[in-house]
Amino acid sequence: MSTRTIKSVSIVGTGKVAGHLVAAIKQCGLEIVQVAGRDPMKTTALAAKAGSRAIVGFENFVPGSDLVLIAVSDAAIAEVAGLLPDDEALVAHTSGMAGMDVLVSTHKNCGVFYPLQTFTEDREIDYNNIPFFVEAANKQDEDALFELAGRISRNVYRASSEQRRSMHLAAVFACNFTNQLYTMAAEILDEANLGFEVLGPLIRETAAKASALCPKNAQTGPALRNDLETITKHLRMLENKTEFREIYALLSKQITNTHNT
Amino acid sequence: MSTRTIKSVSIVGTGKVAGHLVAAIKQCGLEIVQVAGRDPMKTTALAAKAGSRAIVGFENFVPGSDLVLIAVSDAAIAEVAGLLPDDEALVAHTSGMAGMDVLVSTHKNCGVFYPLQTFTEDREIDYNNIPFFVEAANKQDEDALFELAGRISRNVYRASSEQRRSMHLAAVFACNFTNQLYTMAAEILDEANLGFEVLGPLIRETAAKASALCPKNAQTGPALRNDLETITKHLRMLENKTEFREIYALLSKQITNTHNT
């Protein structure tokens, strides 16, 4: 099999990830030939952003692009893929959790093109920093995805479906759960008439420090010091917030366990 | 009472916070006249950094500086303060949790000078970004602490002891617990032969996004989407890690509660 060159891309899906992929792929000067989606409004809007045809209904998808990126919810990937033609195109999904195997039965040239990021609409992102994880059923296609990701970002990795799943789980802890802790902190501050912005420098330094050192070495705080007096005072302050107390107790115990073994 | 001008500072304590205060205060060109501590080695070392006298044993403390900053553990503040002379100096502790009242019985001109940051030894910090919370028994002293903090940082707030305590508790959630989640993520990645550095861009963006939007509006992930399929898969991946499962379940429930009320 000869080397695959990607010059034209089709986007399947119209959600947040699809939107960011359109922006990232346009930035590296590739042509987006179509955006395919279920919802006419969303499809038309994203196609306009992409400067491409809008295809409403996956069964109307037009064959012929070099790469097809499927950015739909995990549960819909297999079904949507089943509606797309199996021509010579490389067909990749963009999910962290779904294995590459969900595409194997419908597309011989299949792969995964997974950007690890927390996408919120209308927040501009520096794609250059986003880690990409690529995988494909054959080496030529994996090289092509690797090369494409490298045009978007300087952090590109080859990873198996299993590694990608671990990455996704790790990201839930490091990103989604972390953000929930920020939300709880904001509530505590709000009740004391303080704004969350006072914590900005602290949370940014905590993230920077964990990246620079390893996070275990960056740990500080009352649970690490086994400062029972402070812990007791904190729990007393949370007397009327049962869930906050539970989370406080559980994470403090976990800090103690991590650093005493 | 006339306005207080701070020209000379004494540092009491030789731990991490004391070390960072020495660096920050030297940066704004004030004279540090003495560093007082219990441990001869640590006291001598920090005094050398400060370019000041080393005073071993708090009872040998020399009166006469304009400001005395007590940076010892919360449990020791009252006892240490009791060993210091009560002259005209402004005596402030640097704790988030301790109220100003722990100094009232020993020092008429008392206050608090609290830098909110996660201090790890040998990691350089941009003091200009650290939020400072100041409080004093009288307005002149509070103005003096506010002015001094403003020479170190551009984020300076006046806060009551109660507000400071809430801030400290919020910081445990937003910083200490967050770092523990990073540590757990690092363990998950390690078991998949992946390094924590792949998460660097994500955790920095999560922190930046929460600062820019409010964290509640920045939430993403399976628990927010109520994506039970992914949640079930994640919990299955954590089958052999009971504490991870517990924390996963509790924080997911908390995300659901936060966004459905």
Coordinates of C-alpha atoms in Angstrom, one line a residue:
Chain A
M1 CA 0.0 0.0 0.0
S2 CA 1.3 3.4 -0.9
T3 CA 1.7 6.4 1.5
R4 CA -1.6 8.2 2.2
T5 CA -1.7 11.9 1.5
I6 CA -4.5 13.9 3.2
K7 CA -5.6 16.8 1.2
S8 CA -9.3 16.9 1.7
V9 CA -11.3 16.2 4.9
S10 CA -15.0 15.5 5.6
I11 CA -16.4 16.3 9.0
V12 CA -19.2 14.1 10.4
G13 CA -21.0 15.7 13.3
T14 CA -21.8 19.2 14.4
G15 CA -21.1 19.4 18.1
K16 CA -18.3 21.0 20.1
V17 CA -15.5 18.7 19.0
A18 CA -16.6 18.9 15.4
G19 CA -16.5 22.7 15.7
H20 CA -13.0 22.7 17.1
L21 CA -11.8 20.2 14.5
V22 CA -13.1 22.5 11.7
A23 CA -11.2 25.4 13.1
A24 CA -8.0 23.4 13.7
I25 CA -8.1 21.8 10.2
K26 CA -8.8 25.1 8.5
Q27 CA -5.8 26.6 10.3
C28 CA -3.4 24.2 8.7
G29 CA -4.8 25.0 5.2
L30 CA -6.5 21.8 4.4
E31 CA -9.7 21.8 2.4
I32 CA -12.9 20.7 4.2
V33 CA -15.2 19.4 1.5
Q34 CA -18.3 18.7 3.5
V35 CA -19.9 18.8 7.0
A36 CA -22.5 16.1 7.5
G37 CA -25.0 16.2 10.3
R38 CA -28.5 15.4 11.4
D39 CA -29.7 18.8 12.4
P40 CA -30.1 21.1 9.4
M41 CA -29.5 24.4 11.3
K42 CA -26.3 23.2 13.0
T43 CA -25.0 21.5 9.9
T44 CA -25.5 24.6 7.8
A45 CA -23.9 26.8 10.4
L46 CA -20.8 24.6 10.8
A47 CA -20.5 24.1 7.0
A48 CA -20.5 27.9 6.6
K49 CA -17.6 28.1 9.2
A50 CA -15.8 25.4 7.3
G51 CA -16.4 27.0 3.9
S52 CA -17.8 23.6 2.7
R53 CA -20.9 21.9 1.5
A54 CA -23.6 21.1 4.2
I55 CA -24.9 17.6 4.0
V56 CA -28.0 17.0 6.1
G57 CA -28.5 13.3 6.8
F58 CA -25.6 11.0 7.0
E59 CA -27.0 8.8 4.2
N60 CA -26.4 11.8 1.8
F61 CA -22.7 11.8 2.5
V62 CA -20.6 12.3 -0.6
P63 CA -17.7 9.9 -1.2
G64 CA -14.3 11.0 -2.3
S65 CA -12.5 12.8 0.5
D66 CA -9.1 11.6 1.8
L67 CA -10.1 11.6 5.4
V68 CA -13.5 11.4 7.2
L69 CA -13.5 12.5 10.8
I70 CA -16.5 11.2 12.8
A71 CA -17.1 13.5 15.8
V72 CA -20.4 12.3 17.2
S73 CA -21.3 10.9 20.6
D74 CA -19.7 7.6 21.5
A75 CA -23.0 5.8 21.4
A76 CA -23.7 6.9 17.9
I77 CA -20.3 6.2 16.2
A78 CA -21.1 2.7 15.0
E79 CA -24.5 3.6 13.7
V80 CA -23.3 6.7 11.9
A81 CA -20.3 4.9 10.4
G82 CA -22.7 2.3 9.0
L83 CA -24.4 5.0 6.9
L84 CA -21.1 6.2 5.4
P85 CA -19.6 4.7 2.2
D86 CA -16.6 2.4 2.5
D87 CA -14.4 3.8 -0.3
E88 CA -10.7 4.3 -0.1
A89 CA -11.0 7.1 2.5
L90 CA -9.4 6.9 5.9
V91 CA -12.3 7.0 8.4
A92 CA -11.4 8.0 11.9
H93 CA -13.5 8.7 15.0
T94 CA -12.4 11.3 17.6
S95 CA -13.5 9.6 20.9
G96 CA -11.3 8.9 23.9
M97 CA -13.4 6.0 25.2
A98 CA -14.5 4.2 22.0
G99 CA -12.1 1.6 20.7
M100 CA -10.9 1.7 17.1
D101 CA -12.8 -1.6 16.8
V102 CA -16.2 0.1 16.5
L103 CA -15.2 1.1 12.9
V104 CA -13.6 -2.2 11.9
S105 CA -16.7 -3.9 10.5
T106 CA -17.7 -0.9 8.4
H107 CA -14.4 0.6 7.2
K108 CA -11.2 -1.3 6.3
N109 CA -9.1 1.9 6.5
C110 CA -10.1 3.0 10.0
G111 CA -8.4 4.9 12.8
V112 CA -8.8 7.3 15.7
F113 CA -7.9 11.0 15.9
Y114 CA -8.5 12.0 19.5
P115 CA -7.8 15.5 20.7
L116 CA -7.5 15.6 24.5
Q117 CA -9.0 18.8 25.6
T118 CA -11.9 20.3 27.5
F119 CA -13.9 22.1 24.8
T120 CA -16.3 24.8 25.8
E121 CA -18.1 26.6 23.0
D122 CA -16.9 30.1 22.1
R123 CA -13.7 29.8 24.2
E124 CA -10.7 30.1 21.9
I125 CA -8.2 27.4 22.2
D126 CA -4.5 27.3 21.3
Y127 CA -4.6 24.1 19.2
N128 CA -0.9 24.1 19.1
N129 CA -0.9 22.8 22.7
I130 CA -3.6 20.2 22.6
P131 CA -2.3 16.6 22.9
F132 CA -3.5 14.4 20.0
F133 CA -3.6 10.6 20.2
V134 CA -3.7 8.7 16.9
E135 CA -4.2 5.1 16.0
A136 CA -5.0 3.3 12.8
A137 CA -5.6 -0.2 11.4
N138 CA -2.5 0.1 9.2
K139 CA 0.8 1.9 9.5
Q140 CA 0.4 4.2 6.4
D141 CA -2.9 5.6 7.8
E142 CA -1.5 6.0 11.3
D143 CA 1.5 7.9 9.8
A144 CA -1.0 10.1 7.9
L145 CA -3.0 10.9 11.1
F146 CA 0.2 11.5 13.0
E147 CA 1.4 13.9 10.3
L148 CA -1.9 15.7 10.2
A149 CA -2.0 16.0 14.0
G150 CA 1.5 17.3 13.9
R151 CA 0.4 20.2 11.7
I152 CA -2.1 21.2 14.3
S153 CA -0.3 20.6 17.5
R154 CA 3.2 19.9 18.9
N155 CA 2.0 17.2 21.3
V156 CA 1.1 14.2 19.2
Y157 CA 1.3 10.6 20.5
R158 CA 0.5 7.2 19.1
A159 CA -1.7 5.3 21.5
S160 CA -3.6 2.1 21.6
S161 CA -7.4 2.1 22.3
E162 CA -6.6 0.8 25.8
Q163 CA -4.2 3.6 26.5
R164 CA -6.6 6.2 25.1
R165 CA -9.3 4.9 27.5
S166 CA -6.9 5.3 30.4
M167 CA -6.1 8.8 29.3
H168 CA -9.7 9.6 29.1
L169 CA -10.3 8.3 32.6
A170 CA -7.3 10.2 33.9
A171 CA -8.6 13.3 32.3
V172 CA -11.9 13.0 34.1
F173 CA -10.0 13.0 37.4
A174 CA -7.6 15.8 36.4
C175 CA -10.1 18.0 34.6
N176 CA -13.8 17.3 35.2
F177 CA -13.5 16.5 38.9
T178 CA -11.0 19.2 39.5
N179 CA -13.4 21.7 37.9
Q180 CA -16.1 20.4 40.3
L181 CA -13.8 21.2 43.2
Y182 CA -13.3 24.7 41.8
T183 CA -17.1 25.0 41.7
M184 CA -17.4 23.9 45.4
A185 CA -14.6 26.4 46.3
A186 CA -16.5 29.1 44.5
E187 CA -19.6 28.3 46.6
I188 CA -17.6 28.5 49.9
L189 CA -16.2 31.9 48.8
D190 CA -19.5 33.2 47.7
E191 CA -21.0 32.5 51.1
A192 CA -18.2 34.6 52.6
N193 CA -18.8 37.4 50.1
L194 CA -15.6 36.7 48.2
G195 CA -15.3 36.2 44.5
F196 CA -13.7 33.2 42.9
E197 CA -11.1 35.4 41.1
V198 CA -9.1 35.6 44.3
L199 CA -8.2 31.9 43.8
G200 CA -7.1 32.4 40.2
P201 CA -3.4 32.7 40.8
L202 CA -3.5 29.7 43.2
I203 CA -5.2 27.3 40.9
R204 CA -3.0 28.3 38.0
E205 CA 0.1 27.8 40.1
T206 CA -1.2 24.5 41.3
A207 CA -1.7 23.3 37.8
A208 CA 1.7 24.6 36.7
K209 CA 3.5 23.1 39.6
A210 CA 1.9 19.7 39.1
S211 CA 3.0 19.8 35.4
A212 CA 6.6 20.9 36.3
L213 CA 7.2 18.5 39.3
C214 CA 5.2 15.3 39.5
P215 CA 1.9 16.0 41.3
K216 CA 2.7 13.7 44.2
N217 CA 5.8 15.8 45.0
A218 CA 3.8 19.0 44.7
Q219 CA 1.2 18.1 47.4
T220 CA 0.7 20.6 50.2
G221 CA -2.0 21.3 52.8
P222 CA -3.4 20.1 56.1
A223 CA -4.0 16.4 55.2
L224 CA -0.4 16.0 54.0
R225 CA 0.9 17.6 57.2
N226 CA -1.6 15.5 59.2
D227 CA -2.8 18.7 60.8
L228 CA -5.8 17.4 62.6
E229 CA -6.6 20.7 64.3
T230 CA -7.1 22.4 60.9
I231 CA -9.0 19.5 59.5
T232 CA -11.4 19.4 62.4
K233 CA -12.0 23.2 62.1
H234 CA -12.7 22.8 58.3
L235 CA -15.1 20.0 58.9
R236 CA -16.9 22.1 61.5
M237 CA -17.2 24.9 59.0
L238 CA -18.9 22.4 56.6
E239 CA -21.4 21.3 59.2
N240 CA -24.4 22.2 57.1
K241 CA -23.0 20.9 53.8
T242 CA -23.1 17.1 54.0
E243 CA -21.7 16.4 50.5
F244 CA -18.8 18.9 51.0
R245 CA -17.9 17.1 54.3
E246 CA -18.0 13.7 52.6
I247 CA -15.7 14.8 49.8
Y248 CA -13.4 16.6 52.2
A249 CA -13.1 13.5 54.4
L250 CA -12.6 11.1 51.5
L251 CA -10.0 13.2 49.7
S252 CA -8.1 14.0 52.9
K253 CA -8.0 10.2 53.7
Q254 CA -6.7 9.6 50.1
I255 CA -3.9 12.2 50.5
T256 CA -2.9 10.5 53.8
N257 CA -2.9 7.1 52.2
T258 CA -1.0 8.2 49.1
H259 CA 1.8 9.7 51.2
N260 CA 2.1 7.0 53.9
T261 CA 2.6 4.1 51.6
Chain B
M1 CA -2.4 57.7 66.3
S2 CA -0.1 58.7 63.5
T3 CA 0.4 56.8 60.2
R4 CA 2.6 53.7 60.5
T5 CA 5.6 53.5 58.2
I6 CA 7.2 50.2 57.7
K7 CA 10.9 50.3 57.1
S8 CA 12.3 47.4 59.0
V9 CA 10.9 43.9 59.3
S10 CA 11.6 40.9 61.6
I11 CA 10.8 37.4 60.6
V12 CA 9.8 34.9 63.2
G13 CA 9.9 31.3 61.9
T14 CA 12.1 29.4 59.4
G15 CA 9.7 27.3 57.4
K16 CA 8.4 27.5 53.8
V17 CA 6.2 30.6 54.3
A18 CA 9.0 32.4 56.2
G19 CA 11.4 31.6 53.4
H20 CA 9.1 33.0 50.8
L21 CA 8.3 36.1 52.9
V22 CA 12.0 36.8 53.2
A23 CA 12.4 36.6 49.4
A24 CA 9.3 38.8 48.8
I25 CA 10.2 41.4 51.3
K26 CA 13.8 41.7 50.1
Q27 CA 12.4 42.2 46.5
C28 CA 10.7 45.3 47.6
G29 CA 13.8 46.8 49.2
L30 CA 12.9 46.7 52.8
E31 CA 15.4 45.8 55.5
I32 CA 15.1 42.5 57.3
V33 CA 16.7 43.1 60.7
Q34 CA 16.5 39.6 62.2
V35 CA 15.2 36.1 61.5
A36 CA 14.2 34.4 64.8
G37 CA 13.8 30.6 65.0
R38 CA 14.1 27.6 67.2
D39 CA 16.4 25.5 65.0
P40 CA 19.9 27.0 64.9
M41 CA 20.8 25.6 61.4
K42 CA 17.5 26.7 59.8
T43 CA 17.6 30.1 61.5
T44 CA 21.2 30.7 60.4
A45 CA 20.5 29.6 56.8
L46 CA 17.4 31.8 56.4
A47 CA 19.1 34.8 58.1
A48 CA 21.9 34.5 55.6
K49 CA 19.3 34.6 52.8
A50 CA 17.7 37.6 54.4
G51 CA 21.1 39.4 55.0
S52 CA 20.1 39.8 58.7
R53 CA 20.9 38.7 62.2
A54 CA 20.1 35.2 63.2
I55 CA 18.3 35.0 66.5
V56 CA 18.1 31.4 67.9
G57 CA 15.4 31.1 70.6
F58 CA 12.4 33.4 70.4
E59 CA 13.2 34.8 73.9
N60 CA 16.3 36.4 72.5
F61 CA 14.3 38.4 70.0
V62 CA 15.5 42.0 69.7
P63 CA 12.9 44.8 69.9
G64 CA 12.8 47.8 67.6
S65 CA 11.6 46.7 64.2
D66 CA 8.5 48.3 62.6
L67 CA 6.9 45.0 61.7
V68 CA 7.2 41.5 63.1
L69 CA 5.9 38.7 60.9
I70 CA 5.2 35.5 62.7
A71 CA 5.3 32.6 60.2
V72 CA 5.1 29.5 62.5
S73 CA 2.5 26.7 62.6
D74 CA -1.0 27.7 63.6
A75 CA -0.7 25.7 66.9
A76 CA 2.5 27.6 67.9
I77 CA 1.4 31.2 67.1
A78 CA 0.1 32.1 70.5
E79 CA 3.0 30.6 72.4
V80 CA 5.6 32.2 70.2
A81 CA 3.9 35.5 70.3
G82 CA 4.0 35.3 74.1
L83 CA 7.8 35.2 74.0
L84 CA 8.1 38.4 71.9
P85 CA 8.2 41.9 73.5
D86 CA 5.1 44.1 73.2
D87 CA 6.7 47.3 72.0
E88 CA 5.3 49.7 69.4
A89 CA 5.9 47.2 66.6
L90 CA 3.1 45.9 64.5
V91 CA 3.0 42.1 65.1
A92 CA 1.2 40.1 62.4
H93 CA 0.8 36.4 61.8
T94 CA 0.6 34.9 58.4
S95 CA -1.9 32.1 58.8
G96 CA -5.1 31.6 56.9
M97 CA -7.0 29.7 59.6
A98 CA -5.8 31.4 62.8
G99 CA -8.0 34.4 63.8
M100 CA -6.4 37.8 64.6
D101 CA -7.6 37.2 68.1
V102 CA -4.7 34.8 68.9
L103 CA -2.5 37.9 69.1
V104 CA -4.8 40.3 70.9
S105 CA -3.8 39.3 74.5
T106 CA 0.0 39.7 73.8
H107 CA 0.2 42.6 71.3
K108 CA -2.0 45.7 71.1
N109 CA -0.8 46.5 67.6
C110 CA -1.7 43.1 66.0
G111 CA -2.7 42.1 62.5
V112 CA -2.6 39.4 59.9
F113 CA -0.6 39.3 56.7
Y114 CA -1.7 36.2 54.8
P115 CA -0.3 35.2 51.4
L116 CA -2.6 32.7 49.7
Q117 CA -0.3 30.3 47.8
T118 CA 0.9 26.8 47.6
F119 CA 4.5 27.0 48.7
T120 CA 6.9 24.3 47.7
E121 CA 10.5 24.7 48.6
D122 CA 12.9 25.6 45.7
R123 CA 10.1 26.5 43.3
E124 CA 10.3 30.1 42.3
I125 CA 7.2 32.0 42.6
D126 CA 6.0 35.2 41.0
Y127 CA 5.0 37.1 44.1
N128 CA 3.4 39.8 42.0
N129 CA 0.5 37.4 41.4
I130 CA 0.0 36.1 44.9
P131 CA -3.2 37.3 46.6
F132 CA -2.6 38.8 50.1
F133 CA -5.2 39.2 52.7
V134 CA -4.6 41.7 55.4
E135 CA -6.3 42.6 58.6
A136 CA -5.3 44.7 61.7
A137 CA -6.6 45.8 65.1
N138 CA -6.5 49.4 64.0
K139 CA -7.0 51.2 60.7
Q140 CA -3.4 52.7 60.5
D141 CA -1.8 49.3 60.9
E142 CA -4.2 47.7 58.4
D143 CA -3.3 50.5 55.9
A144 CA 0.4 49.8 56.5
L145 CA 0.0 46.1 55.8
F146 CA -2.1 46.8 52.8
E147 CA 0.5 49.2 51.5
L148 CA 3.3 46.6 52.1
A149 CA 1.4 43.8 50.4
G150 CA 0.8 46.1 47.5
R151 CA 4.5 46.5 47.0
I152 CA 4.8 42.7 46.7
S153 CA 1.7 41.8 44.8
R154 CA -1.1 43.4 42.7
N155 CA -3.8 41.3 44.4
V156 CA -4.3 42.6 47.8
Y157 CA -7.5 42.4 49.8
R158 CA -8.8 43.4 53.3
A159 CA -10.5 40.4 54.8
S160 CA -11.9 39.6 58.3
S161 CA -10.6 36.5 60.1
E162 CA -13.8 34.7 59.2
Q163 CA -13.4 35.5 55.5
R164 CA -9.8 34.4 55.6
R165 CA -10.9 31.1 57.1
S166 CA -13.4 30.5 54.3
M167 CA -10.7 31.4 51.8
H168 CA -8.4 28.9 53.4
L169 CA -11.0 26.2 53.2
A170 CA -11.8 27.0 49.6
A171 CA -8.1 26.8 48.8
V172 CA -8.0 23.3 50.3
F173 CA -10.7 22.2 47.7
A174 CA -9.3 24.2 44.8
C175 CA -5.6 23.4 45.4
N176 CA -4.8 20.6 47.8
F177 CA -7.7 18.3 46.7
T178 CA -7.2 19.2 43.1
N179 CA -3.5 18.2 43.3
Q180 CA -4.6 14.9 44.8
L181 CA -6.8 14.3 41.8
Y182 CA -3.8 15.1 39.6
T183 CA -1.8 12.5 41.6
M184 CA -4.6 9.9 41.0
A185 CA -4.6 10.7 37.3
A186 CA -0.8 10.2 37.2
E187 CA -1.3 6.8 38.7
I188 CA -3.9 5.8 36.1
L189 CA -1.6 7.0 33.3
D190 CA 1.4 5.3 34.8
E191 CA -0.4 2.0 34.7
A192 CA -1.0 2.5 31.0
N193 CA 2.6 3.4 30.4
L194 CA 1.8 7.1 29.8
G195 CA 3.5 10.0 31.5
F196 CA 1.6 12.8 33.4
E197 CA 3.0 15.4 31.0
V198 CA 0.4 14.5 28.4
L199 CA -2.2 16.0 30.8
G200 CA -0.2 19.3 31.3
P201 CA -2.1 21.3 28.6
L202 CA -5.4 20.0 29.8
I203 CA -5.0 20.9 33.4
R204 CA -3.6 24.3 32.7
E205 CA -6.5 25.0 30.3
T206 CA -9.0 23.8 32.9
A207 CA -7.5 26.1 35.5
A208 CA -7.4 29.0 33.1
K209 CA -11.0 28.4 31.9
A210 CA -12.3 28.3 35.4
S211 CA -10.6 31.6 36.2
A212 CA -12.0 33.2 33.0
L213 CA -15.6 31.9 33.1
C214 CA -17.1 30.9 36.5
P215 CA -16.1 27.2 37.2
K216 CA -19.8 26.1 37.2
N217 CA -20.1 27.3 33.6
A218 CA -16.8 25.6 32.6
Q219 CA -17.9 22.1 33.6
T220 CA -17.6 19.4 31.0
G221 CA -17.5 15.6 31.1
P222 CA -19.6 12.4 31.4
A223 CA -21.2 13.3 34.7
L224 CA -22.4 16.6 33.4
R225 CA -23.8 15.0 30.2
N226 CA -25.3 12.2 32.4
D227 CA -23.4 9.8 30.1
L228 CA -24.1 6.6 32.0
E229 CA -22.4 4.4 29.5
T230 CA -19.1 6.1 29.9
I231 CA -19.5 6.3 33.7
T232 CA -20.1 2.6 33.9
K233 CA -17.1 1.9 31.7
H234 CA -14.9 4.1 33.9
L235 CA -16.1 2.4 37.1
R236 CA -15.3 -1.0 35.5
M237 CA -11.8 0.2 34.7
L238 CA -11.4 1.1 38.4
E239 CA -12.6 -2.3 39.6
N240 CA -9.4 -3.0 41.6
K241 CA -9.1 0.5 43.0
T242 CA -11.7 0.9 45.7
E243 CA -10.8 4.4 46.8
F244 CA -10.7 5.7 43.2
R245 CA -14.1 4.2 42.6
E246 CA -15.5 5.9 45.7
I247 CA -14.1 9.3 44.8
Y248 CA -15.2 8.9 41.2
A249 CA -18.8 8.1 42.3
L250 CA -19.0 10.8 44.9
L251 CA -17.7 13.6 42.6
S252 CA -19.8 12.4 39.7
K253 CA -22.9 12.6 42.0
Q254 CA -21.8 16.0 43.1
I255 CA -21.5 17.3 39.5
T256 CA -25.0 15.9 38.8
N257 CA -26.4 17.6 41.9
T258 CA -24.8 20.9 41.2
H259 CA -26.1 21.1 37.7
N260 CA -29.7 19.8 38.3
T261 CA -30.6 22.3 41.1

